[in-house]
PDB file of C-alpha atoms in Angstrom:
ATOM      1  CA  MET A  54      -7.544  42.979 -50.731  1.00  0.00           C
ATOM      2  CA  LYS A  55      -7.604  39.309 -51.695  1.00  0.00           C
ATOM      3  CA  GLU A  56      -5.964  36.789 -49.441  1.00  0.00           C
ATOM      4  CA  GLN A  57      -3.098  34.662 -50.848  1.00  0.00           C
ATOM      5  CA  MET A  58      -4.239  31.108 -51.478  1.00  0.00           C
ATOM      6  CA  THR A  59      -1.853  28.520 -50.098  1.00  0.00           C
ATOM      7  CA  PRO A  60      -2.346  25.127 -51.735  1.00  0.00           C
ATOM      8  CA  ILE A  61      -2.921  22.108 -49.545  1.00  0.00           C
ATOM      9  CA  PRO A  62       0.307  20.085 -49.255  1.00  0.00           C
ATOM     10  CA  GLY A  63       0.228  17.194 -51.729  1.00  0.00           C
ATOM     11  CA  SER A  64      -2.614  18.707 -53.763  1.00  0.00           C
ATOM     12  CA  PRO A  65      -2.257  19.055 -57.541  1.00  0.00           C
ATOM     13  CA  GLU A  66      -1.790  22.826 -57.107  1.00  0.00           C
ATOM     14  CA  ASP A  67       0.991  22.294 -54.561  1.00  0.00           C
ATOM     15  CA  ILE A  68       2.780  19.801 -56.799  1.00  0.00           C
ATOM     16  CA  GLN A  69       2.381  22.154 -59.787  1.00  0.00           C
ATOM     17  CA  GLN A  70       3.902  25.052 -57.828  1.00  0.00           C
ATOM     18  CA  LYS A  71       6.841  22.904 -56.727  1.00  0.00           C
ATOM     19  CA  SER A  72       7.367  21.704 -60.282  1.00  0.00           C
ATOM     20  CA  LEU A  73       7.311  25.235 -61.687  1.00  0.00           C
ATOM     21  CA  ARG A  74       9.871  26.398 -59.120  1.00  0.00           C
ATOM     22  CA  TYR A  75      12.038  23.309 -59.646  1.00  0.00           C
ATOM     23  CA  ASN A  76      11.938  23.628 -63.442  1.00  0.00           C
ATOM     24  CA  ARG A  77      13.500  27.077 -63.245  1.00  0.00           C
ATOM     25  CA  TYR A  78      16.775  25.176 -62.837  1.00  0.00           C
ATOM     26  CA  LEU A  79      16.250  22.749 -65.717  1.00  0.00           C
ATOM     27  CA  MET A  80      19.048  24.122 -67.918  1.00  0.00           C
ATOM     28  CA  VAL A  81      21.426  24.255 -64.945  1.00  0.00           C
ATOM     29  CA  ARG A  82      20.619  20.610 -64.134  1.00  0.00           C
ATOM     30  CA  PHE A  83      21.265  19.514 -67.735  1.00  0.00           C
ATOM     31  CA  ILE A  84      24.608  21.341 -67.782  1.00  0.00           C
ATOM     32  CA  THR A  85      25.508  19.819 -64.406  1.00  0.00           C
ATOM     33  CA  ALA A  86      24.645  16.359 -65.732  1.00  0.00           C
ATOM     34  CA  THR A  87      26.797  16.968 -68.811  1.00  0.00           C
ATOM     35  CA  PHE A  88      29.807  17.880 -66.664  1.00  0.00           C
ATOM     36  CA  LEU A  89      29.112  14.962 -64.341  1.00  0.00           C
ATOM     37  CA  LEU A  90      29.110  12.467 -67.226  1.00  0.00           C
ATOM     38  CA  MET A  91      32.153  13.996 -68.950  1.00  0.00           C
ATOM     39  CA  ASN A  92      34.206  14.081 -65.753  1.00  0.00           C
ATOM     40  CA  MET A  93      33.122  10.543 -64.840  1.00  0.00           C
ATOM     41  CA  LEU A  94      34.163   9.320 -68.285  1.00  0.00           C
ATOM     42  CA  TRP A  95      37.495  11.094 -67.891  1.00  0.00           C
ATOM     43  CA  VAL A  96      38.023   9.397 -64.507  1.00  0.00           C
ATOM     44  CA  VAL A  97      37.175   5.963 -65.938  1.00  0.00           C
ATOM     45  CA  VAL A  98      39.565   6.403 -68.871  1.00  0.00           C
ATOM     46  CA  MET A  99      42.388   7.544 -66.559  1.00  0.00           C
ATOM     47  CA  LEU A 100      41.666   5.101 -63.727  1.00  0.00           C
ATOM     48  CA  SER A 101      45.098   3.441 -63.749  1.00  0.00           C
ATOM     49  CA  MET A 102      47.045   6.674 -64.230  1.00  0.00           C
ATOM     50  CA  PRO A 103      48.413   9.002 -61.539  1.00  0.00           C
ATOM     51  CA  TRP A 104      46.813  12.144 -62.994  1.00  0.00           C
ATOM     52  CA  VAL A 105      43.328  10.633 -62.397  1.00  0.00           C
ATOM     53  CA  ILE A 106      43.295  12.929 -59.362  1.00  0.00           C
ATOM     54  CA  VAL A 107      42.513  15.925 -61.607  1.00  0.00           C
ATOM     55  CA  PRO A 108      39.134  14.746 -62.960  1.00  0.00           C
ATOM     56  CA  GLY A 109      38.530  13.045 -59.614  1.00  0.00           C
ATOM     57  CA  MET A 110      38.797  16.390 -57.818  1.00  0.00           C
ATOM     58  CA  LEU A 111      36.353  17.950 -60.295  1.00  0.00           C
ATOM     59  CA  LEU A 112      33.901  15.151 -59.495  1.00  0.00           C
ATOM     60  CA  LEU A 113      34.336  15.677 -55.756  1.00  0.00           C
ATOM     61  CA  VAL A 114      33.586  19.384 -56.161  1.00  0.00           C
ATOM     62  CA  LEU A 115      30.551  18.548 -58.313  1.00  0.00           C
ATOM     63  CA  ILE A 116      28.856  16.147 -55.854  1.00  0.00           C
ATOM     64  CA  PRO A 117      27.682  18.832 -53.362  1.00  0.00           C
ATOM     65  CA  SER A 118      26.282  20.781 -56.310  1.00  0.00           C
ATOM     66  CA  VAL A 119      24.219  17.772 -57.406  1.00  0.00           C
ATOM     67  CA  TYR A 120      22.959  17.305 -53.840  1.00  0.00           C
ATOM     68  CA  GLU A 121      22.032  20.984 -53.630  1.00  0.00           C
ATOM     69  CA  GLN A 122      20.015  20.733 -56.844  1.00  0.00           C
ATOM     70  CA  VAL A 123      18.206  17.558 -55.788  1.00  0.00           C
ATOM     71  CA  LYS A 124      17.128  19.277 -52.545  1.00  0.00           C
ATOM     72  CA  LEU A 125      15.391  22.001 -54.559  1.00  0.00           C
ATOM     73  CA  PHE A 126      12.145  20.080 -55.012  1.00  0.00           C
ATOM     74  CA  GLY A 127      11.423  20.001 -51.299  1.00  0.00           C
ATOM     75  CA  GLN A 128      13.204  23.166 -50.186  1.00  0.00           C
ATOM     76  CA  HIS A 129      13.050  25.902 -52.786  1.00  0.00           C
ATOM     77  CA  THR A 130      15.664  28.633 -52.820  1.00  0.00           C
ATOM     78  CA  ASN A 131      16.905  31.106 -55.404  1.00  0.00           C
ATOM     79  CA  HIS A 132      20.515  30.788 -54.330  1.00  0.00           C
ATOM     80  CA  LEU A 133      22.657  27.738 -54.973  1.00  0.00           C
ATOM     81  CA  PRO A 134      26.103  28.659 -53.633  1.00  0.00           C
ATOM     82  CA  MET A 135      27.660  25.200 -54.079  1.00  0.00           C
ATOM     83  CA  THR A 136      26.439  24.995 -57.668  1.00  0.00           C
ATOM     84  CA  GLN A 137      27.700  28.476 -58.412  1.00  0.00           C
ATOM     85  CA  THR A 138      31.087  27.666 -56.870  1.00  0.00           C
ATOM     86  CA  TYR A 139      31.330  24.475 -58.912  1.00  0.00           C
ATOM     87  CA  PHE A 140      30.682  26.294 -62.182  1.00  0.00           C
ATOM     88  CA  TRP A 141      33.293  28.954 -61.334  1.00  0.00           C
ATOM     89  CA  ILE A 142      35.819  26.192 -60.599  1.00  0.00           C
ATOM     90  CA  GLN A 143      34.971  24.376 -63.838  1.00  0.00           C
ATOM     91  CA  LEU A 144      35.200  27.650 -65.783  1.00  0.00           C
ATOM     92  CA  LEU A 145      38.611  28.431 -64.280  1.00  0.00           C
ATOM     93  CA  PHE A 146      39.822  24.860 -64.774  1.00  0.00           C
ATOM     94  CA  ASN A 147      38.832  24.787 -68.450  1.00  0.00           C
ATOM     95  CA  GLY A 148      40.537  28.145 -69.034  1.00  0.00           C
ATOM     96  CA  VAL A 149      43.774  27.026 -67.361  1.00  0.00           C
ATOM     97  CA  VAL A 150      43.844  23.690 -69.199  1.00  0.00           C
ATOM     98  CA  MET A 151      43.214  25.477 -72.498  1.00  0.00           C
ATOM     99  CA  GLY A 152      46.279  27.595 -71.767  1.00  0.00           C
ATOM    100  CA  LEU A 153      48.326  24.477 -70.990  1.00  0.00           C
ATOM    101  CA  SER A 154      47.234  22.557 -74.078  1.00  0.00           C
ATOM    102  CA  TYR A 155      50.478  23.197 -75.935  1.00  0.00           C
ATOM    103  CA  THR A 156      52.699  22.197 -73.012  1.00  0.00           C
ATOM    104  CA  ALA A 157      53.833  18.819 -71.662  1.00  0.00           C
ATOM    105  CA  VAL A 158      50.919  18.910 -69.185  1.00  0.00           C
ATOM    106  CA  PHE A 159      48.585  18.037 -72.074  1.00  0.00           C
ATOM    107  CA  GLU A 160      50.056  14.530 -72.340  1.00  0.00           C
ATOM    108  CA  LYS A 161      49.630  14.003 -68.604  1.00  0.00           C
ATOM    109  CA  LEU A 162      45.987  15.142 -68.559  1.00  0.00           C
ATOM    110  CA  TYR A 163      45.070  13.395 -71.809  1.00  0.00           C
ATOM    111  CA  PRO A 164      47.384  10.357 -72.120  1.00  0.00           C
ATOM    112  CA  PHE A 165      44.734   8.645 -74.249  1.00  0.00           C
ATOM    113  CA  VAL A 166      45.021  11.377 -76.935  1.00  0.00           C
ATOM    114  CA  ILE A 167      47.956  11.461 -79.357  1.00  0.00           C
ATOM    115  CA  ALA A 168      49.573  14.882 -78.893  1.00  0.00           C
ATOM    116  CA  THR A 169      49.262  16.267 -82.421  1.00  0.00           C
ATOM    117  CA  ASN A 170      48.247  19.849 -83.143  1.00  0.00           C
ATOM    118  CA  ALA A 171      44.928  18.671 -84.596  1.00  0.00           C
ATOM    119  CA  ASN A 172      44.139  16.647 -81.466  1.00  0.00           C
ATOM    120  CA  ARG A 173      45.193  19.468 -79.167  1.00  0.00           C
ATOM    121  CA  ASN A 174      42.917  21.815 -81.098  1.00  0.00           C
ATOM    122  CA  MET A 175      40.029  19.339 -80.772  1.00  0.00           C
ATOM    123  CA  VAL A 176      40.549  19.176 -76.994  1.00  0.00           C
ATOM    124  CA  ILE A 177      40.666  22.988 -76.896  1.00  0.00           C
ATOM    125  CA  ILE A 178      37.321  23.086 -78.726  1.00  0.00           C
ATOM    126  CA  PHE A 179      35.800  20.747 -76.123  1.00  0.00           C
ATOM    127  CA  LEU A 180      37.267  22.846 -73.313  1.00  0.00           C
ATOM    128  CA  ALA A 181      35.858  25.995 -74.949  1.00  0.00           C
ATOM    129  CA  LEU A 182      32.428  24.344 -75.115  1.00  0.00           C
ATOM    130  CA  GLY A 183      32.812  23.587 -71.411  1.00  0.00           C
ATOM    131  CA  LEU A 184      33.652  27.253 -70.794  1.00  0.00           C
ATOM    132  CA  LEU A 185      30.539  28.252 -72.701  1.00  0.00           C
ATOM    133  CA  LEU A 186      28.315  25.818 -70.785  1.00  0.00           C
ATOM    134  CA  ALA A 187      29.685  26.890 -67.401  1.00  0.00           C
ATOM    135  CA  GLY A 188      29.188  30.528 -68.396  1.00  0.00           C
ATOM    136  CA  VAL A 189      25.603  29.886 -69.491  1.00  0.00           C
ATOM    137  CA  ALA A 190      24.877  28.126 -66.189  1.00  0.00           C
ATOM    138  CA  LEU A 191      26.363  31.014 -64.195  1.00  0.00           C
ATOM    139  CA  VAL A 192      24.298  33.577 -66.109  1.00  0.00           C
ATOM    140  CA  ARG A 193      21.182  31.459 -65.580  1.00  0.00           C
ATOM    141  CA  LEU A 194      21.888  31.199 -61.835  1.00  0.00           C
ATOM    142  CA  TYR A 195      22.436  34.960 -61.704  1.00  0.00           C
ATOM    143  CA  HIS A 196      19.024  35.644 -63.282  1.00  0.00           C
ATOM    144  CA  ILE A 197      17.250  33.090 -61.089  1.00  0.00           C
ATOM    145  CA  GLY A 198      18.862  34.585 -57.989  1.00  0.00           C
ATOM    146  CA  ARG A 199      17.291  37.946 -58.870  1.00  0.00           C
ATOM    147  CA  ASN A 200      13.951  36.517 -60.077  1.00  0.00           C
ATOM    148  CA  GLU A 201      14.673  37.870 -63.556  1.00  0.00           C
ATOM    149  CA  ASP A 202      14.219  34.576 -65.397  1.00  0.00           C
ATOM    150  CA  LYS A 203      11.307  33.842 -67.712  1.00  0.00           C
ATOM    151  CA  ALA A 204      10.280  30.781 -65.708  1.00  0.00           C
ATOM    152  CA  TYR A 205       9.726  32.975 -62.645  1.00  0.00           C
ATOM    153  CA  ARG A 206       7.208  35.039 -64.600  1.00  0.00           C
ATOM    154  CA  TYR A 207       5.366  31.828 -65.521  1.00  0.00           C
ATOM    155  CA  TYR A 208       5.361  30.889 -61.847  1.00  0.00           C
ATOM    156  CA  GLN A 209       3.947  34.294 -60.878  1.00  0.00           C
ATOM    157  CA  ASP A 210       1.233  33.998 -63.533  1.00  0.00           C
ATOM    158  CA  TYR A 211       0.301  30.571 -62.170  1.00  0.00           C
ATOM    159  CA  GLU A 212       0.081  31.915 -58.594  1.00  0.00           C
ATOM    160  CA  GLU A 213      -2.109  34.790 -59.800  1.00  0.00           C
ATOM    161  CA  SER A 214      -4.426  32.317 -61.509  1.00  0.00           C
ATOM    162  CA  LEU A 215      -4.726  30.361 -58.253  1.00  0.00           C
ATOM    163  CA  ASN A 216      -5.468  33.501 -56.272  1.00  0.00           C
ATOM    164  CA  SER A 217      -8.078  34.745 -58.734  1.00  0.00           C
ATOM    165  CA  ARG A 218     -10.252  31.652 -58.245  1.00  0.00           C
TER     166      ARG A 218
END
């Protein structure tokens, strides 16, 4: 039986392995960045309004998720509980706000949008896209957690190539 080759820390092989493991989360990181930028923009637009607390809370919940993902390069894991929790919260939030879009709450959450049916529908479309993105991220995290993602197979192939040398 062949012995597993462990790359020397800092060697090109070691860096390649870390990169392959880290890149498994690429889509999740892009979706996280999208939510980060959208929620930050929402906070900036509502800065002088009392309901700024709503997007502010979403940002506060998102920060540990970002930290958890940044840590991945040095400490690989298949389970990102803070990231998963964030996406469930965002999914729930978008669903609730979609349901409230034809109530007076709409004008409080989006005071910068004129409350016409067309504008409400546009906001609902954006919220639905957010639902879709959060759902995609959760499915991706589910597959990564079980090593069922395509990137994991690439990683395994790379390890096999190292061990066959």
